């Protein structure tokens, strides 16, 4: 949405063990590309290997940008900070990528004077997942969160 791009790729293992990796593809408007919405077309193109020559003058470019602030703006657009009552919130990032985002949301809310207290568990990203795989669907992965609540 924010950049108006034609598509995107997220490299993720989702809730799989740490030695897994995969990609989630999206098309314009962040609409998922799945088996029934274009993924089979991508597969056929890749398997055929019949790609036209690249026009070097029209080649795209790569740039790395941070969308964290825009993402936080988007998330906070769902709430009215002025209407918040005191809240104590527990977050378990599972040593995944969400930790720094949670920190940034906390800082933004505090700067806005929101009456919130963040309790953060396993908030530091660590790809070895020392506290277990970050899968909240598994009961054993919810124990630390349950205790904090």
Short mmCIF file of N, CA and C in Angstrom, two decimals:
data_model
loop_
_atom_site.label_atom_id
_atom_site.label_comp_id
_atom_site.label_asym_id
_atom_site.label_seq_id
_atom_site.Cartn_x
_atom_site.Cartn_y
_atom_site.Cartn_z
N UNK A 1 0.82 -1.19 0.00
CA UNK A 1 0.00 0.00 0.00
C UNK A 1 0.87 1.26 0.00
N UNK A 2 1.74 1.33 0.96
CA UNK A 2 2.49 2.55 1.25
C UNK A 2 3.34 3.01 0.08
N UNK A 3 4.02 2.09 -0.59
CA UNK A 3 4.93 2.47 -1.67
C UNK A 3 4.31 2.39 -3.06
N UNK A 4 3.15 1.78 -3.17
CA UNK A 4 2.52 1.63 -4.47
C UNK A 4 3.28 0.72 -5.41
N UNK A 5 3.93 -0.31 -4.88
CA UNK A 5 4.71 -1.22 -5.72
C UNK A 5 3.81 -2.30 -6.32
N UNK A 6 4.33 -3.01 -7.31
CA UNK A 6 3.57 -4.04 -8.00
C UNK A 6 3.53 -5.36 -7.25
N UNK A 7 4.45 -5.57 -6.33
CA UNK A 7 4.47 -6.83 -5.60
C UNK A 7 5.58 -6.82 -4.57
N UNK A 8 5.69 -7.93 -3.87
CA UNK A 8 6.71 -8.04 -2.84
C UNK A 8 6.97 -9.48 -2.47
N UNK A 9 8.09 -9.69 -1.78
CA UNK A 9 8.48 -11.01 -1.30
C UNK A 9 8.90 -10.89 0.15
N UNK A 10 8.36 -11.75 0.99
CA UNK A 10 8.77 -11.84 2.39
C UNK A 10 9.49 -13.17 2.56
N UNK A 11 10.74 -13.11 3.02
CA UNK A 11 11.47 -14.33 3.33
C UNK A 11 11.13 -14.70 4.76
N UNK A 12 10.57 -15.90 4.93
CA UNK A 12 10.08 -16.30 6.25
C UNK A 12 10.01 -17.81 6.36
N UNK A 13 10.16 -18.28 7.56
CA UNK A 13 9.92 -19.70 7.84
C UNK A 13 8.55 -19.86 8.48
N UNK A 14 7.87 -18.75 8.68
CA UNK A 14 6.58 -18.74 9.35
C UNK A 14 6.74 -19.40 10.71
N UNK A 15 5.95 -20.41 11.03
CA UNK A 15 6.07 -21.08 12.32
C UNK A 15 6.82 -22.40 12.21
N UNK A 16 7.56 -22.59 11.12
CA UNK A 16 8.33 -23.82 10.95
C UNK A 16 9.61 -23.76 11.76
N UNK A 17 10.27 -24.91 11.95
CA UNK A 17 11.55 -24.91 12.67
C UNK A 17 12.57 -24.00 11.99
N UNK A 18 13.62 -23.61 12.76
CA UNK A 18 14.55 -22.59 12.28
C UNK A 18 15.35 -22.98 11.06
N UNK A 19 15.45 -24.27 10.73
CA UNK A 19 16.21 -24.64 9.54
C UNK A 19 15.37 -24.59 8.27
N UNK A 20 14.14 -24.14 8.38
CA UNK A 20 13.26 -23.96 7.22
C UNK A 20 13.33 -22.50 6.77
N UNK A 21 13.08 -22.29 5.53
CA UNK A 21 12.94 -20.95 4.99
C UNK A 21 12.01 -21.01 3.80
N UNK A 22 11.37 -19.96 3.50
CA UNK A 22 10.49 -19.92 2.36
C UNK A 22 10.21 -18.48 1.99
N UNK A 23 9.31 -18.31 1.03
CA UNK A 23 8.95 -16.98 0.58
C UNK A 23 7.44 -16.87 0.51
N UNK A 24 6.95 -15.74 0.91
CA UNK A 24 5.54 -15.40 0.69
C UNK A 24 5.52 -14.29 -0.35
N UNK A 25 4.78 -14.51 -1.41
CA UNK A 25 4.71 -13.55 -2.50
C UNK A 25 3.39 -12.79 -2.44
N UNK A 26 3.45 -11.51 -2.73
CA UNK A 26 2.24 -10.71 -2.82
C UNK A 26 2.28 -9.90 -4.11
N UNK A 27 1.09 -9.61 -4.61
CA UNK A 27 0.98 -8.77 -5.81
C UNK A 27 0.53 -7.38 -5.39
N UNK A 28 0.15 -6.56 -6.31
CA UNK A 28 -0.26 -5.19 -5.98
C UNK A 28 -1.33 -5.20 -4.89
N UNK A 29 -1.29 -4.18 -4.06
CA UNK A 29 -2.25 -4.09 -2.97
C UNK A 29 -2.00 -5.08 -1.86
N UNK A 30 -0.80 -5.69 -1.83
CA UNK A 30 -0.42 -6.68 -0.81
C UNK A 30 -1.32 -7.90 -0.82
N UNK A 31 -1.92 -8.21 -1.98
CA UNK A 31 -2.77 -9.40 -2.09
C UNK A 31 -1.89 -10.64 -2.22
N UNK A 32 -2.11 -11.65 -1.40
CA UNK A 32 -1.28 -12.86 -1.44
C UNK A 32 -1.36 -13.56 -2.80
N UNK A 33 -0.21 -14.10 -3.20
CA UNK A 33 -0.17 -14.96 -4.39
C UNK A 33 -0.08 -16.39 -3.87
N UNK A 34 -1.10 -17.17 -4.18
CA UNK A 34 -1.13 -18.56 -3.72
C UNK A 34 -1.42 -19.45 -4.92
N UNK A 35 -1.62 -20.72 -4.65
CA UNK A 35 -1.84 -21.69 -5.72
C UNK A 35 -2.97 -21.33 -6.65
N UNK A 36 -4.00 -20.69 -6.13
CA UNK A 36 -5.15 -20.36 -6.99
C UNK A 36 -5.19 -18.88 -7.39
N UNK A 37 -4.15 -18.13 -7.06
CA UNK A 37 -4.14 -16.71 -7.43
C UNK A 37 -2.85 -16.29 -8.14
N UNK A 38 -2.22 -17.22 -8.86
CA UNK A 38 -1.07 -16.84 -9.67
C UNK A 38 0.21 -17.59 -9.41
N UNK A 39 0.31 -18.31 -8.29
CA UNK A 39 1.56 -19.01 -7.99
C UNK A 39 1.87 -20.09 -9.02
N UNK A 40 0.86 -20.78 -9.50
CA UNK A 40 1.09 -21.80 -10.54
C UNK A 40 1.60 -21.16 -11.83
N UNK A 41 1.14 -19.95 -12.14
CA UNK A 41 1.65 -19.24 -13.31
C UNK A 41 3.14 -18.92 -13.14
N UNK A 42 3.52 -18.47 -11.95
CA UNK A 42 4.92 -18.19 -11.66
C UNK A 42 5.74 -19.47 -11.80
N UNK A 43 5.21 -20.58 -11.28
CA UNK A 43 5.89 -21.87 -11.38
C UNK A 43 6.11 -22.26 -12.84
N UNK A 44 5.08 -22.14 -13.66
CA UNK A 44 5.20 -22.49 -15.09
C UNK A 44 6.25 -21.64 -15.79
N UNK A 45 6.25 -20.35 -15.52
CA UNK A 45 7.25 -19.46 -16.12
C UNK A 45 8.66 -19.85 -15.71
N UNK A 46 8.84 -20.13 -14.41
CA UNK A 46 10.17 -20.50 -13.91
C UNK A 46 10.63 -21.82 -14.49
N UNK A 47 9.74 -22.80 -14.55
CA UNK A 47 10.11 -24.12 -15.08
C UNK A 47 10.40 -24.07 -16.57
N UNK A 48 9.68 -23.24 -17.31
CA UNK A 48 9.91 -23.13 -18.76
C UNK A 48 11.24 -22.44 -19.04
N UNK A 49 11.64 -21.54 -18.18
CA UNK A 49 12.91 -20.84 -18.35
C UNK A 49 12.96 -20.02 -19.63
N UNK A 50 11.84 -19.71 -20.19
CA UNK A 50 11.77 -18.98 -21.46
C UNK A 50 11.59 -17.49 -21.16
N UNK A 51 12.69 -16.87 -20.77
CA UNK A 51 12.63 -15.46 -20.39
C UNK A 51 13.17 -14.61 -21.53
N UNK A 52 12.53 -13.51 -21.82
CA UNK A 52 13.04 -12.63 -22.88
C UNK A 52 14.35 -11.99 -22.44
N UNK A 53 15.15 -11.55 -23.39
CA UNK A 53 16.41 -10.88 -23.02
C UNK A 53 16.10 -9.63 -22.18
N UNK A 54 17.01 -9.33 -21.28
CA UNK A 54 16.84 -8.17 -20.40
C UNK A 54 17.29 -6.91 -21.13
N UNK A 55 16.43 -5.94 -21.15
CA UNK A 55 16.78 -4.63 -21.68
C UNK A 55 17.49 -3.88 -20.56
N UNK A 56 18.80 -3.76 -20.66
CA UNK A 56 19.59 -3.16 -19.58
C UNK A 56 19.12 -1.75 -19.23
N UNK A 57 18.64 -1.01 -20.21
CA UNK A 57 18.18 0.36 -19.94
C UNK A 57 16.90 0.37 -19.11
N UNK A 58 16.14 -0.70 -19.17
CA UNK A 58 14.87 -0.76 -18.44
C UNK A 58 14.97 -1.59 -17.16
N UNK A 59 16.17 -2.06 -16.85
CA UNK A 59 16.36 -2.90 -15.67
C UNK A 59 15.96 -2.12 -14.41
N UNK A 60 15.35 -2.80 -13.50
CA UNK A 60 14.95 -2.19 -12.24
C UNK A 60 16.14 -1.92 -11.35
N UNK A 61 15.86 -1.51 -10.16
CA UNK A 61 16.93 -1.21 -9.21
C UNK A 61 16.57 -1.81 -7.85
N UNK A 62 17.55 -1.83 -7.01
CA UNK A 62 17.37 -2.34 -5.65
C UNK A 62 17.76 -1.24 -4.69
N UNK A 63 16.93 -1.04 -3.71
CA UNK A 63 17.29 -0.13 -2.63
C UNK A 63 16.67 -0.65 -1.35
N UNK A 64 17.40 -0.50 -0.29
CA UNK A 64 16.92 -0.95 1.00
C UNK A 64 16.40 0.26 1.76
N UNK A 65 15.16 0.16 2.22
CA UNK A 65 14.55 1.25 2.97
C UNK A 65 13.86 0.68 4.20
N UNK A 66 13.71 1.50 5.20
CA UNK A 66 12.99 1.08 6.40
C UNK A 66 11.56 1.59 6.33
N UNK A 67 10.65 0.68 6.53
CA UNK A 67 9.23 1.04 6.56
C UNK A 67 8.67 0.97 7.98
N UNK A 68 9.56 0.83 8.96
CA UNK A 68 9.10 0.65 10.33
C UNK A 68 8.21 1.81 10.80
N UNK A 69 8.63 3.04 10.57
CA UNK A 69 7.81 4.18 11.04
C UNK A 69 6.46 4.22 10.34
N UNK A 70 6.45 3.96 9.03
CA UNK A 70 5.18 3.94 8.29
C UNK A 70 4.29 2.81 8.78
N UNK A 71 4.90 1.66 9.10
CA UNK A 71 4.15 0.51 9.61
C UNK A 71 3.52 0.86 10.96
N UNK A 72 4.29 1.49 11.82
CA UNK A 72 3.77 1.88 13.14
C UNK A 72 2.67 2.92 12.99
N UNK A 73 2.85 3.87 12.08
CA UNK A 73 1.77 4.84 11.80
C UNK A 73 0.49 4.11 11.40
N UNK A 74 0.64 3.11 10.52
CA UNK A 74 -0.51 2.34 10.06
C UNK A 74 -1.19 1.63 11.24
N UNK A 75 -0.39 0.95 12.06
CA UNK A 75 -0.96 0.23 13.20
C UNK A 75 -1.66 1.17 14.17
N UNK A 76 -1.02 2.28 14.48
CA UNK A 76 -1.61 3.20 15.45
C UNK A 76 -2.81 3.94 14.87
N UNK A 77 -2.99 3.87 13.57
CA UNK A 77 -4.18 4.45 12.95
C UNK A 77 -5.46 3.72 13.33
N UNK A 78 -5.32 2.52 13.91
CA UNK A 78 -6.49 1.75 14.32
C UNK A 78 -6.99 2.12 15.72
N UNK A 79 -6.21 2.92 16.43
CA UNK A 79 -6.61 3.27 17.79
C UNK A 79 -6.60 4.78 17.98
N UNK A 80 -7.30 5.22 18.99
CA UNK A 80 -7.24 6.62 19.40
C UNK A 80 -6.48 6.65 20.72
N UNK A 81 -5.26 7.11 20.67
CA UNK A 81 -4.41 7.11 21.86
C UNK A 81 -5.06 7.90 22.98
N UNK A 82 -5.76 8.96 22.66
CA UNK A 82 -6.41 9.79 23.68
C UNK A 82 -7.52 9.05 24.42
N UNK A 83 -8.05 8.00 23.83
CA UNK A 83 -9.13 7.24 24.47
C UNK A 83 -8.64 6.03 25.25
N UNK A 84 -7.34 5.81 25.27
CA UNK A 84 -6.82 4.63 25.97
C UNK A 84 -6.94 4.81 27.48
N UNK A 85 -7.36 3.74 28.13
CA UNK A 85 -7.32 3.69 29.59
C UNK A 85 -6.04 2.95 29.95
N UNK A 86 -5.59 3.04 31.21
CA UNK A 86 -4.34 2.36 31.56
C UNK A 86 -4.37 0.87 31.18
N UNK A 87 -3.31 0.48 30.49
CA UNK A 87 -3.19 -0.90 30.01
C UNK A 87 -1.83 -1.47 30.37
N UNK A 88 -1.83 -2.72 30.76
CA UNK A 88 -0.60 -3.48 30.91
C UNK A 88 -0.65 -4.55 29.83
N UNK A 89 0.31 -4.53 28.91
CA UNK A 89 0.30 -5.41 27.75
C UNK A 89 1.49 -6.36 27.79
N UNK A 90 1.24 -7.63 27.51
CA UNK A 90 2.30 -8.64 27.46
C UNK A 90 2.56 -8.99 26.00
N UNK A 91 3.82 -8.92 25.60
CA UNK A 91 4.24 -9.27 24.24
C UNK A 91 5.31 -10.35 24.32
N UNK A 92 5.14 -11.40 23.54
CA UNK A 92 6.17 -12.42 23.42
C UNK A 92 6.57 -12.48 21.95
N UNK A 93 7.72 -11.90 21.63
CA UNK A 93 8.20 -11.87 20.25
C UNK A 93 8.88 -13.17 19.85
N UNK A 94 9.07 -14.08 20.79
CA UNK A 94 9.65 -15.38 20.46
C UNK A 94 11.05 -15.29 19.87
N UNK A 95 11.80 -14.26 20.22
CA UNK A 95 13.14 -14.01 19.68
C UNK A 95 13.13 -13.80 18.17
N UNK A 96 11.96 -13.42 17.63
CA UNK A 96 11.85 -13.17 16.20
C UNK A 96 11.99 -11.70 15.86
N UNK A 97 11.63 -11.37 14.65
CA UNK A 97 11.83 -10.02 14.12
C UNK A 97 10.90 -8.98 14.72
N UNK A 98 9.87 -9.39 15.43
CA UNK A 98 8.91 -8.42 15.97
C UNK A 98 9.45 -7.62 17.14
N UNK A 99 10.49 -8.10 17.81
CA UNK A 99 11.01 -7.41 18.99
C UNK A 99 11.30 -5.93 18.79
N UNK A 100 12.12 -5.58 17.80
CA UNK A 100 12.40 -4.15 17.59
C UNK A 100 11.16 -3.33 17.22
N UNK A 101 10.20 -3.94 16.56
CA UNK A 101 8.96 -3.23 16.23
C UNK A 101 8.17 -2.97 17.52
N UNK A 102 8.12 -3.95 18.40
CA UNK A 102 7.44 -3.77 19.68
C UNK A 102 8.11 -2.65 20.47
N UNK A 103 9.44 -2.61 20.47
CA UNK A 103 10.16 -1.53 21.15
C UNK A 103 9.78 -0.17 20.58
N UNK A 104 9.70 -0.08 19.25
CA UNK A 104 9.38 1.19 18.60
C UNK A 104 7.93 1.61 18.88
N UNK A 105 7.02 0.65 18.90
CA UNK A 105 5.62 0.97 19.24
C UNK A 105 5.54 1.48 20.68
N UNK A 106 6.25 0.81 21.58
CA UNK A 106 6.25 1.25 22.98
C UNK A 106 6.78 2.69 23.08
N UNK A 107 7.89 2.97 22.42
CA UNK A 107 8.48 4.31 22.47
C UNK A 107 7.50 5.35 21.92
N UNK A 108 6.85 5.03 20.82
CA UNK A 108 5.91 5.97 20.20
C UNK A 108 4.73 6.23 21.13
N UNK A 109 4.17 5.16 21.71
CA UNK A 109 3.03 5.33 22.61
C UNK A 109 3.41 6.14 23.85
N UNK A 110 4.58 5.86 24.39
CA UNK A 110 5.03 6.62 25.58
C UNK A 110 5.21 8.09 25.22
N UNK A 111 5.79 8.36 24.03
CA UNK A 111 6.00 9.75 23.61
C UNK A 111 4.67 10.48 23.44
N UNK A 112 3.63 9.74 23.09
CA UNK A 112 2.30 10.33 22.93
C UNK A 112 1.54 10.42 24.26
N UNK A 113 2.17 9.95 25.34
CA UNK A 113 1.54 10.01 26.65
C UNK A 113 0.52 8.93 26.90
N UNK A 114 0.57 7.86 26.15
CA UNK A 114 -0.39 6.76 26.33
C UNK A 114 -0.12 6.07 27.66
N UNK A 115 -1.18 5.75 28.40
CA UNK A 115 -1.02 5.10 29.70
C UNK A 115 -0.84 3.58 29.56
N UNK A 116 0.30 3.19 28.99
CA UNK A 116 0.54 1.77 28.73
C UNK A 116 1.83 1.32 29.39
N UNK A 117 1.83 0.06 29.79
CA UNK A 117 3.03 -0.59 30.32
C UNK A 117 3.25 -1.84 29.47
N UNK A 118 4.44 -1.98 28.93
CA UNK A 118 4.77 -3.13 28.10
C UNK A 118 5.58 -4.12 28.92
N UNK A 119 5.16 -5.37 28.91
CA UNK A 119 5.94 -6.46 29.48
C UNK A 119 6.39 -7.29 28.28
N UNK A 120 7.71 -7.31 28.06
CA UNK A 120 8.25 -7.93 26.85
C UNK A 120 9.02 -9.20 27.21
N UNK A 121 8.67 -10.27 26.51
CA UNK A 121 9.28 -11.57 26.73
C UNK A 121 9.99 -11.99 25.45
N UNK A 122 11.20 -12.51 25.60
CA UNK A 122 11.97 -13.01 24.45
C UNK A 122 11.94 -12.00 23.31
N UNK A 123 12.26 -10.76 23.65
CA UNK A 123 12.09 -9.65 22.73
C UNK A 123 13.30 -9.42 21.81
N UNK A 124 14.46 -9.97 22.17
CA UNK A 124 15.66 -9.75 21.37
C UNK A 124 15.74 -10.77 20.25
N UNK A 125 15.82 -10.31 18.99
CA UNK A 125 15.92 -11.27 17.88
C UNK A 125 17.15 -12.17 18.03
N UNK A 126 16.94 -13.45 17.85
CA UNK A 126 18.01 -14.44 17.92
C UNK A 126 17.59 -15.62 17.07
N UNK A 127 18.21 -15.77 15.92
CA UNK A 127 17.84 -16.81 14.97
C UNK A 127 18.07 -18.23 15.45
N UNK A 128 18.72 -18.40 16.60
CA UNK A 128 18.86 -19.75 17.16
C UNK A 128 17.65 -20.11 18.02
N UNK A 129 16.78 -19.15 18.25
CA UNK A 129 15.55 -19.32 19.03
C UNK A 129 15.81 -20.09 20.33
N UNK A 130 16.59 -19.47 21.23
CA UNK A 130 16.97 -20.15 22.47
C UNK A 130 15.80 -20.49 23.39
N UNK A 131 14.65 -19.88 23.17
CA UNK A 131 13.49 -20.14 24.02
C UNK A 131 12.43 -20.98 23.31
N UNK A 132 12.83 -21.66 22.25
CA UNK A 132 11.91 -22.48 21.48
C UNK A 132 11.45 -21.77 20.22
N UNK A 133 10.94 -22.55 19.27
CA UNK A 133 10.50 -21.94 18.02
C UNK A 133 9.32 -21.00 18.30
N UNK A 134 9.26 -19.88 17.60
CA UNK A 134 8.20 -18.89 17.89
C UNK A 134 6.87 -19.28 17.26
N UNK A 135 6.28 -20.32 17.80
CA UNK A 135 5.00 -20.80 17.28
C UNK A 135 3.96 -20.77 18.40
N UNK A 136 3.14 -19.73 18.46
CA UNK A 136 2.16 -19.62 19.55
C UNK A 136 1.05 -20.67 19.46
N UNK A 137 1.02 -21.44 18.38
CA UNK A 137 0.02 -22.50 18.28
C UNK A 137 0.38 -23.70 19.14
N UNK A 138 1.67 -23.83 19.49
CA UNK A 138 2.11 -24.94 20.34
C UNK A 138 1.99 -24.55 21.81
N UNK A 139 1.28 -25.36 22.60
CA UNK A 139 1.09 -25.02 24.02
C UNK A 139 2.40 -24.76 24.76
N UNK A 140 3.44 -25.53 24.47
CA UNK A 140 4.71 -25.35 25.18
C UNK A 140 5.37 -24.01 24.86
N UNK A 141 4.97 -23.39 23.76
CA UNK A 141 5.53 -22.09 23.39
C UNK A 141 4.77 -20.92 24.02
N UNK A 142 3.69 -21.23 24.71
CA UNK A 142 2.89 -20.18 25.34
C UNK A 142 3.12 -20.07 26.84
N UNK A 143 3.91 -20.96 27.40
CA UNK A 143 4.04 -21.03 28.85
C UNK A 143 4.59 -19.74 29.46
N UNK A 144 5.67 -19.19 28.87
CA UNK A 144 6.24 -17.95 29.42
C UNK A 144 5.25 -16.80 29.34
N UNK A 145 4.48 -16.75 28.28
CA UNK A 145 3.47 -15.70 28.13
C UNK A 145 2.37 -15.88 29.18
N UNK A 146 1.94 -17.12 29.35
CA UNK A 146 0.90 -17.41 30.34
C UNK A 146 1.36 -16.98 31.73
N UNK A 147 2.60 -17.29 32.08
CA UNK A 147 3.12 -16.93 33.40
C UNK A 147 3.18 -15.41 33.57
N UNK A 148 3.53 -14.69 32.52
CA UNK A 148 3.62 -13.23 32.61
C UNK A 148 2.25 -12.59 32.77
N UNK A 149 1.25 -13.21 32.15
CA UNK A 149 -0.11 -12.67 32.26
C UNK A 149 -0.63 -12.91 33.67
#
